[in-house]
Short mmCIF file of C-alpha atoms and ligand atoms in Angstrom, two decimals:
data_model
loop_
_atom_site.label_atom_id
_atom_site.label_comp_id
_atom_site.label_asym_id
_atom_site.label_seq_id
_atom_site.Cartn_x
_atom_site.Cartn_y
_atom_site.Cartn_z
CA UNK A 25 95.12 -36.58 -24.60
CA UNK A 26 92.51 -33.90 -23.11
CA UNK A 27 90.01 -34.76 -25.85
CA UNK A 28 90.67 -38.45 -24.84
CA UNK A 29 89.96 -37.92 -21.09
CA UNK A 30 86.56 -36.07 -22.12
CA UNK A 31 85.69 -38.91 -24.27
CA UNK A 32 86.29 -41.39 -21.51
CA UNK A 33 84.38 -39.51 -19.03
CA UNK A 34 81.40 -39.09 -21.71
CA UNK A 35 81.41 -42.83 -22.00
CA UNK A 36 81.34 -43.54 -18.35
CA UNK A 37 78.44 -41.22 -17.82
CA UNK A 38 76.65 -43.10 -20.75
CA UNK A 39 77.15 -46.59 -19.41
CA UNK A 40 76.40 -45.36 -15.82
CA UNK A 41 73.10 -44.13 -17.10
CA UNK A 42 72.29 -47.16 -19.05
CA UNK A 43 73.03 -49.53 -16.12
CA UNK A 44 71.21 -47.21 -13.54
CA UNK A 45 68.22 -46.97 -16.03
CA UNK A 46 67.84 -50.63 -16.39
CA UNK A 47 68.14 -51.40 -12.67
CA UNK A 48 65.28 -48.78 -12.32
CA UNK A 49 67.51 -46.51 -10.13
CA UNK A 50 67.24 -42.62 -10.73
CA UNK A 51 69.29 -41.51 -13.74
CA UNK A 52 71.33 -38.50 -12.98
CA UNK A 53 70.05 -35.59 -15.18
CA UNK A 54 70.50 -31.60 -15.50
CA UNK A 55 72.08 -29.76 -12.58
CA UNK A 56 71.05 -31.93 -9.71
CA UNK A 57 67.86 -33.38 -11.08
CA UNK A 58 67.28 -36.99 -12.17
CA UNK A 59 64.75 -39.11 -13.86
CA UNK A 60 63.21 -41.25 -11.02
CA UNK A 61 64.52 -39.14 -8.46
CA UNK A 62 61.73 -40.19 -6.10
CA UNK A 63 62.50 -43.81 -6.74
CA UNK A 64 63.77 -44.61 -3.28
CA UNK A 65 61.83 -41.86 -1.18
CA UNK A 66 58.44 -42.04 -2.75
CA UNK A 67 58.27 -44.64 -5.47
CA UNK A 68 54.63 -44.44 -6.06
CA UNK A 69 55.11 -40.60 -6.73
CA UNK A 70 54.63 -40.60 -10.49
CA UNK A 71 51.75 -43.01 -10.22
CA UNK A 72 49.88 -41.23 -7.69
CA UNK A 73 50.02 -37.74 -9.66
CA UNK A 74 48.86 -39.67 -12.66
CA UNK A 75 45.93 -41.39 -11.13
CA UNK A 76 44.64 -37.98 -9.62
CA UNK A 77 45.31 -36.13 -13.01
CA UNK A 78 42.97 -38.91 -14.62
CA UNK A 79 40.44 -37.99 -12.02
CA UNK A 80 40.90 -34.23 -12.58
CA UNK A 81 40.61 -34.34 -16.23
CA UNK A 82 37.78 -36.92 -16.00
CA UNK A 83 35.88 -34.42 -13.96
CA UNK A 84 36.64 -31.37 -16.14
CA UNK A 85 38.50 -31.71 -19.49
CA UNK A 86 39.42 -28.04 -19.76
CA UNK A 87 41.85 -28.67 -16.85
CA UNK A 88 44.31 -30.49 -18.84
CA UNK A 89 45.43 -27.43 -20.94
CA UNK A 90 44.89 -25.33 -17.95
CA UNK A 91 47.70 -27.57 -16.20
CA UNK A 92 49.87 -27.55 -18.97
CA UNK A 93 49.84 -23.85 -19.18
CA UNK A 94 50.64 -23.81 -15.44
CA UNK A 95 54.04 -25.16 -15.84
CA UNK A 96 54.85 -22.31 -18.34
CA UNK A 97 53.78 -19.70 -15.90
CA UNK A 98 55.80 -21.42 -13.05
CA UNK A 99 58.85 -21.94 -15.08
CA UNK A 100 59.21 -18.90 -17.02
CA UNK A 101 58.98 -16.67 -13.78
CA UNK A 102 61.86 -17.58 -11.20
CA UNK A 103 62.43 -20.88 -12.65
CA UNK A 104 60.25 -24.13 -12.07
CA UNK A 105 60.11 -23.50 -8.37
CA UNK A 106 56.30 -23.50 -7.79
CA UNK A 107 56.43 -19.70 -6.81
CA UNK A 108 53.52 -19.33 -9.04
CA UNK A 109 51.46 -21.18 -6.13
CA UNK A 110 52.63 -18.73 -3.29
CA UNK A 111 50.52 -16.03 -1.87
CA UNK A 112 52.00 -12.89 -0.59
CA UNK A 113 50.72 -10.74 2.26
CA UNK A 114 53.12 -7.87 1.75
CA UNK A 115 53.50 -7.29 -2.23
CA UNK A 116 51.66 -8.80 -5.19
CA UNK A 117 52.74 -12.10 -6.04
CA UNK A 118 53.31 -13.71 -9.37
CA UNK A 119 49.68 -15.04 -9.52
CA UNK A 120 48.32 -11.57 -8.98
CA UNK A 121 49.76 -10.50 -12.31
CA UNK A 122 47.49 -9.67 -15.07
CA UNK A 123 48.94 -12.17 -17.41
CA UNK A 124 48.34 -14.76 -14.91
CA UNK A 125 44.62 -13.74 -14.06
CA UNK A 126 43.02 -16.59 -16.11
CA UNK A 127 45.34 -19.31 -15.03
CA UNK A 128 43.72 -22.22 -13.56
CA UNK A 129 44.91 -25.27 -11.65
CA UNK A 130 46.07 -24.12 -8.17
CA UNK A 131 43.53 -26.23 -6.48
CA UNK A 132 44.27 -29.18 -8.42
CA UNK A 133 47.98 -28.76 -7.82
CA UNK A 134 47.17 -28.58 -4.00
CA UNK A 135 44.91 -31.78 -4.45
CA UNK A 136 47.68 -33.66 -5.79
CA UNK A 137 50.13 -32.71 -3.23
CA UNK A 138 47.68 -33.58 -0.56
CA UNK A 139 47.95 -37.14 -2.01
CA UNK A 140 51.48 -37.20 -2.31
CA UNK A 141 51.66 -35.85 1.48
CA UNK A 142 49.47 -38.76 2.77
CA UNK A 143 51.74 -41.29 1.10
CA UNK A 144 55.15 -39.61 1.66
CA UNK A 145 55.16 -36.60 3.71
CA UNK A 146 57.34 -33.65 3.01
CA UNK A 147 59.00 -35.57 0.09
CA UNK A 148 57.85 -34.49 -3.27
CA UNK A 149 58.01 -30.85 -4.35
CA UNK A 150 55.34 -28.83 -5.45
CA UNK A 151 57.62 -27.52 -8.35
CA UNK A 152 58.04 -31.27 -9.38
CA UNK A 153 54.37 -31.80 -8.97
CA UNK A 154 53.45 -28.86 -11.50
CA UNK A 155 56.06 -30.81 -13.79
CA UNK A 156 54.48 -33.92 -13.59
CA UNK A 157 51.08 -32.48 -13.83
CA UNK A 158 51.69 -30.75 -17.02
CA UNK A 159 53.46 -34.09 -18.52
CA UNK A 160 50.12 -35.94 -17.74
CA UNK A 161 48.01 -33.37 -19.11
CA UNK A 162 49.78 -33.82 -22.39
CA UNK A 163 49.45 -37.64 -22.15
CA UNK A 164 45.75 -37.62 -21.13
CA UNK A 165 45.25 -35.55 -24.22
CA UNK A 166 46.60 -38.00 -26.53
CA UNK A 167 49.95 -36.50 -26.72
CA UNK A 168 53.38 -38.11 -25.99
CA UNK A 169 54.09 -39.60 -22.48
CA UNK A 170 57.85 -38.72 -21.74
CA UNK A 171 60.08 -39.37 -18.95
CA UNK A 172 60.55 -36.18 -16.55
CA UNK A 173 63.47 -35.10 -14.65
CA UNK A 174 62.56 -34.48 -10.98
CA UNK A 175 64.39 -33.36 -7.84
CA UNK A 176 63.28 -29.75 -7.91
CA UNK A 177 62.94 -27.84 -4.67
CA UNK A 178 60.49 -25.15 -3.98
CA UNK A 179 61.31 -21.21 -3.96
CA UNK A 180 60.19 -18.90 -1.09
CA UNK A 181 59.70 -15.67 -3.14
CA UNK A 182 56.93 -14.72 -5.46
CA UNK A 183 56.51 -11.26 -6.95
CA UNK A 184 54.18 -10.17 -9.61
CA UNK A 185 56.91 -7.82 -11.42
CA UNK A 186 58.76 -10.85 -12.29
CA UNK A 187 55.70 -12.05 -14.17
CA UNK A 188 55.39 -8.95 -16.13
CA UNK A 189 59.30 -9.20 -17.16
CA UNK A 190 59.42 -12.81 -18.12
CA UNK A 191 56.10 -13.85 -19.52
CA UNK A 192 55.61 -13.27 -23.27
CA UNK A 193 52.44 -11.57 -23.83
CA UNK A 194 50.04 -12.78 -26.68
CA UNK A 195 50.87 -9.70 -28.80
CA UNK A 196 54.55 -10.57 -29.03
CA UNK A 197 56.24 -10.46 -32.32
CA UNK A 198 58.83 -12.94 -33.25
CA UNK A 199 62.16 -10.89 -32.12
CA UNK A 200 60.51 -10.41 -28.70
CA UNK A 201 59.49 -14.18 -28.45
CA UNK A 202 62.97 -15.25 -29.31
CA UNK A 203 64.30 -12.99 -26.73
CA UNK A 204 61.81 -13.92 -23.89
CA UNK A 205 62.80 -17.78 -24.61
CA UNK A 206 66.68 -17.03 -25.00
CA UNK A 207 66.54 -15.48 -21.52
CA UNK A 208 65.39 -18.91 -20.27
CA UNK A 209 67.92 -20.78 -22.23
CA UNK A 210 65.44 -21.89 -24.77
CA UNK A 211 66.12 -21.51 -28.40
CA UNK A 212 63.99 -21.11 -31.60
CA UNK A 213 63.20 -24.69 -31.70
CA UNK A 214 61.75 -24.82 -28.31
CA UNK A 215 59.64 -21.92 -29.05
CA UNK A 216 58.15 -23.19 -32.21
CA UNK A 217 57.52 -26.53 -30.48
CA UNK A 218 56.24 -25.50 -27.18
CA UNK A 219 53.95 -23.07 -28.88
CA UNK A 220 52.14 -26.06 -30.41
CA UNK A 221 50.77 -26.42 -26.99
CA UNK A 222 48.21 -24.25 -28.18
CA UNK A 223 46.87 -27.43 -29.79
CA UNK A 224 44.72 -27.57 -26.61
CA UNK A 225 42.67 -25.32 -24.60
CA UNK A 226 40.84 -21.82 -24.88
CA UNK A 227 41.49 -18.11 -24.45
CA UNK A 228 39.54 -15.35 -23.35
CA UNK A 229 38.64 -12.91 -25.94
CA UNK A 230 40.58 -10.36 -23.79
CA UNK A 231 43.84 -12.00 -24.83
CA UNK A 232 43.53 -11.44 -28.50
CA UNK A 233 40.71 -9.47 -29.59
CA UNK A 234 42.46 -6.20 -29.37
CA UNK A 235 45.28 -7.22 -31.20
CA UNK A 236 43.74 -9.21 -33.80
CA UNK A 237 40.10 -8.06 -34.46
CA UNK A 238 39.41 -4.43 -33.43
CA UNK A 239 42.54 -2.71 -32.88
CA UNK A 240 45.53 -4.14 -34.72
CA UNK A 241 48.74 -1.94 -34.44
CA UNK A 242 46.64 0.64 -32.24
CA UNK A 243 45.04 1.49 -35.65
CA UNK A 244 41.43 0.63 -34.59
CA UNK A 245 41.13 -2.10 -37.51
CA UNK A 246 41.57 -6.04 -37.90
CA UNK A 247 44.87 -7.76 -38.44
CA UNK A 248 45.14 -7.86 -42.29
CA UNK A 249 46.97 -11.12 -42.10
CA UNK A 250 44.13 -13.22 -40.23
CA UNK A 251 42.41 -15.80 -42.33
CA UNK A 252 39.13 -14.21 -44.00
CA UNK A 253 36.74 -17.03 -42.97
CA UNK A 254 38.29 -17.17 -39.55
CA UNK A 255 38.12 -13.46 -38.81
CA UNK A 256 34.31 -13.42 -38.72
CA UNK A 257 33.91 -16.47 -36.64
CA UNK A 258 35.85 -14.78 -33.99
CA UNK A 259 34.20 -11.20 -34.41
CA UNK A 260 30.98 -13.29 -33.83
CA UNK A 261 32.30 -14.86 -30.59
CA UNK A 262 34.05 -11.55 -29.28
CA UNK A 263 31.48 -8.94 -29.60
CA UNK A 264 32.48 -5.36 -28.33
CA UNK A 265 30.50 -4.48 -25.30
CA UNK A 266 30.48 -8.12 -23.95
CA UNK A 267 32.84 -8.89 -21.17
CA UNK A 268 36.00 -9.89 -22.98
CA UNK A 269 37.29 -11.62 -19.86
CA UNK A 270 34.38 -14.00 -19.54
CA UNK A 271 34.02 -14.96 -23.30
CA UNK A 272 36.15 -17.90 -24.34
CA UNK A 273 37.24 -19.38 -27.75
CA UNK A 274 38.83 -22.68 -28.35
CA UNK A 275 42.48 -21.95 -29.81
CA UNK A 276 42.43 -25.20 -32.02
CA UNK A 277 38.63 -25.25 -32.79
CA UNK A 278 38.75 -28.59 -34.83
CA UNK A 279 40.31 -30.56 -31.84
CA UNK A 280 40.34 -28.38 -28.67
CA UNK A 281 41.10 -31.40 -26.44
CA UNK A 282 43.35 -33.59 -28.73
CA UNK A 283 46.98 -33.10 -28.84
CA UNK A 284 47.83 -33.02 -32.44
CA UNK A 285 49.36 -31.32 -35.33
CA UNK A 286 46.56 -29.04 -36.30
CA UNK A 287 47.87 -26.02 -34.48
CA UNK A 288 50.51 -25.86 -37.17
CA UNK A 289 47.97 -26.48 -39.94
CA UNK A 290 46.04 -23.46 -38.08
CA UNK A 291 48.93 -21.30 -38.17
CA UNK A 292 50.03 -22.23 -41.55
CA UNK A 293 46.57 -21.12 -43.13
CA UNK A 294 46.54 -17.88 -40.81
CA UNK A 295 44.23 -19.24 -38.31
CA UNK A 296 46.48 -18.84 -35.27
CA UNK A 297 44.68 -17.08 -32.62
CA UNK A 298 47.41 -14.88 -31.26
CA UNK A 299 49.90 -12.62 -32.80
CA UNK A 300 52.54 -14.66 -31.26
CA UNK A 301 51.25 -17.73 -33.09
CA UNK A 302 51.04 -16.10 -36.43
CA UNK A 303 54.65 -14.65 -35.66
CA UNK A 304 55.97 -18.03 -36.22
CA UNK A 305 55.68 -17.44 -39.84
CA UNK A 306 58.04 -14.60 -39.59
CA UNK A 307 61.29 -16.48 -39.03
CA UNK A 308 62.90 -18.54 -41.46
CA UNK A 309 63.58 -21.58 -38.95
CA UNK A 310 60.46 -21.39 -37.31
CA UNK A 311 58.25 -21.13 -40.57
CA UNK A 312 59.96 -24.13 -41.97
CA UNK A 313 59.24 -25.95 -38.88
CA UNK A 314 55.39 -24.85 -39.05
CA UNK A 315 55.52 -25.80 -42.74
CA UNK A 316 56.93 -29.18 -42.12
CA UNK A 317 54.60 -30.22 -39.14
CA UNK A 318 51.56 -28.84 -41.07
CA UNK A 319 52.12 -31.47 -43.79
CA UNK A 320 53.52 -34.14 -41.71
CA UNK A 321 51.66 -37.39 -41.98
CA UNK A 322 52.69 -38.66 -38.46
CA UNK A 323 53.24 -36.84 -34.91
CA UNK A 324 56.21 -39.02 -34.25
CA UNK A 325 58.83 -36.34 -35.08
CA UNK A 326 56.58 -33.58 -33.09
CA UNK A 327 56.12 -35.93 -30.05
CA UNK A 328 60.07 -36.42 -29.97
CA UNK A 329 60.51 -32.62 -30.35
CA UNK A 330 58.03 -31.90 -27.83
CA UNK A 331 59.37 -34.53 -24.96
CA UNK A 332 62.70 -32.73 -25.34
CA UNK A 333 61.40 -29.18 -25.38
CA UNK A 334 59.32 -29.69 -22.21
CA UNK A 335 62.32 -31.28 -20.70
CA UNK A 336 64.22 -28.00 -21.44
CA UNK A 337 61.75 -25.93 -19.99
CA UNK A 338 61.48 -28.05 -16.96
CA UNK A 339 65.21 -27.07 -16.44
CA UNK A 340 64.71 -23.36 -16.07
CA UNK A 341 66.66 -21.93 -12.97
CA UNK A 342 65.79 -25.04 -10.86
CA UNK A 343 66.51 -24.98 -7.19
CA UNK A 344 68.16 -28.51 -6.16
CA UNK A 345 70.22 -29.92 -3.29
CA UNK A 346 69.91 -27.80 -0.32
CA UNK A 347 68.38 -24.94 -2.02
CA UNK A 348 64.94 -23.87 -1.59
CA UNK A 349 62.60 -26.33 0.60
CA UNK A 350 59.83 -28.89 0.41
CA UNK A 351 56.54 -27.42 1.48
CA UNK A 352 53.60 -29.32 3.06
CA UNK A 353 51.15 -26.88 1.53
CA UNK A 354 52.12 -25.40 -1.90
CA UNK A 355 49.97 -22.10 -1.74
CA UNK A 356 51.46 -21.03 1.32
CA UNK A 357 51.67 -17.32 2.31
CA UNK A 358 55.14 -15.83 2.41
CA UNK A 359 56.12 -12.24 3.48
C1 LIG B 27 55.15 -18.44 -27.03
C2 LIG B 27 54.70 -17.73 -26.12
C3 LIG B 27 53.45 -17.99 -25.74
C4 LIG B 27 52.44 -16.98 -25.31
C5 LIG B 27 52.53 -15.39 -25.84
C6 LIG B 27 51.13 -17.61 -24.82
C7 LIG B 27 50.05 -16.93 -24.29
C8 LIG B 27 48.91 -17.51 -23.99
C9 LIG B 27 47.52 -16.86 -23.92
C10 LIG B 27 47.33 -15.27 -23.86
C11 LIG B 27 46.74 -17.76 -23.54
C12 LIG B 27 45.32 -17.62 -23.35
C13 LIG B 27 45.12 -17.24 -21.78
C14 LIG B 27 43.48 -17.03 -21.59
O1 LIG B 27 43.18 -16.02 -22.28
O2 LIG B 27 42.86 -17.71 -20.78
C15 LIG B 27 47.37 -19.12 -23.47
C16 LIG B 27 46.81 -20.26 -23.46
C17 LIG B 27 47.32 -21.48 -23.26
N1 LIG B 27 48.69 -21.45 -23.42
FE1 LIG B 27 50.18 -20.27 -24.00
N2 LIG B 27 51.65 -18.82 -24.64
C18 LIG B 27 52.71 -19.08 -25.07
C19 LIG B 27 53.51 -20.41 -24.82
C20 LIG B 27 52.85 -21.33 -24.12
C21 LIG B 27 53.62 -22.60 -23.66
C22 LIG B 27 55.22 -22.64 -24.12
C23 LIG B 27 52.83 -23.46 -23.28
C24 LIG B 27 53.04 -24.58 -22.75
C25 LIG B 27 54.25 -25.27 -22.62
C26 LIG B 27 51.50 -23.00 -23.41
C27 LIG B 27 50.36 -23.51 -23.26
C28 LIG B 27 49.23 -22.84 -23.22
C29 LIG B 27 47.91 -23.75 -22.80
C30 LIG B 27 47.75 -25.10 -22.68
C31 LIG B 27 46.85 -22.87 -22.94
C32 LIG B 27 45.26 -22.95 -22.82
C33 LIG B 27 45.06 -22.79 -21.44
C34 LIG B 27 43.60 -23.19 -20.97
O3 LIG B 27 42.79 -23.55 -21.78
O4 LIG B 27 43.20 -22.93 -19.82
N3 LIG B 27 51.64 -21.54 -23.91
N4 LIG B 27 48.74 -18.92 -23.86
#
C-alpha cells in the first residue's frame, strides 16, 4: 500500500512537471529551486544574461572559461550563494584566498547584474546569475545548452578559511578529490565529468609547475608520469626565475576555447595539466570514463552527463525561500 502511494505521488509529480513545462510555467526542482523560476517576475532574465554573455565573450574570449570556473569557486564554498562576490571589511573573504587569486569574472557578474537590475529591480539573485553565466559560457564555447534551475538567494557571509577547506587544490590525488566532491554531495561521475571543464581555459604556471615539472612529491624532479613530449613544452613555458603567477599555459592546447572531448584524450595520453587531472586514471570508474570519452565518436553522451553534473553542482547548499537575500550589488561589503 505504502509503495502504491509512493508510486502515485511520483506519477503526480511527473505529470505536473510535464503540464507545467509545456505551459512555460516554472518546473519545480530541487529544494525550492525551479526551472524558469523567474518566469513571472522577470521573464526576460535568461535572455538578458545570454545577450550580455555574448558581448562579454566577444570582447574577450578568455572570459568564457573564467566565468565557468567562477561557478565552481562560488558553489564549493558555502554553496551556490554568490558569497565569492562579497568583500569583507573585518576578515579575509573567500575571494582573498590564495586558491582564488587568479579567479576572474567579478566585474562581468556585476555588469550582468546591472542589466537585470534595470529590467527587474531586486529580483534576480547574484547566485543565479553566476549559474546562468557559467551555463552560457559553456554554450558559447560550443558546449551543450542545458536548462538551469534558478531561485537561489544570496548569502551574507564570506570567509577565506572556507575556501581553503573546500576548494580542491590542483595537486590533489584521487582519494582527496573524491572526498572534496562527496562532502558536496557529488559522486565520482560528477568529478570525472566536471573535470572535463578543463577542456577550455588556461592556468598559471604557479598552479602546476611545482607539482609536475620541478618538485614532484617534494623531490626536486619532474613527475615521471607526465607525457615525455608534453613535459619539455611545459618547461619551456614555465622557466624557473620567471614570475610563475604571470605566465599562463592553455589547459587543452589543441582547442583551448572549444568545449569538446579533447580533455579526455589529453588525460588518457598523460597530457593532463594538473595532478588532479591525471589522478582520474587512478580509480577504476573514473579511468573507465576517461577511456570511453577519449575514444568516443560523438559528444552526445558527454554533453548529457555534463548538463546533469552541472545541475548537481548548482544544487550545493542553496539558500531558497526566505533564506538569504536578493542584493542590488553583488560585490557588497559585509562585516
Ligand atoms: C576537480 C578539481 C579541480 C581542481 C583541482 C581545479 C583546479 C584548477 C586550477 C588550479 C585552475 C587554474 C587556475 C589558474 O592557474 O589561474 C583551474 C582552471 C579552471 N577550472 Fe578547475 N579545478 C577543478 C575542477 C573544476 C570544475 C568542477 C570546473 C567547472 C565546473 C572547473 C573549471 C575550470 C576552468 C574553466 C578553468 C580555466 C579558467 C580560466 O581560463 O580562467 N574546474 N582549475
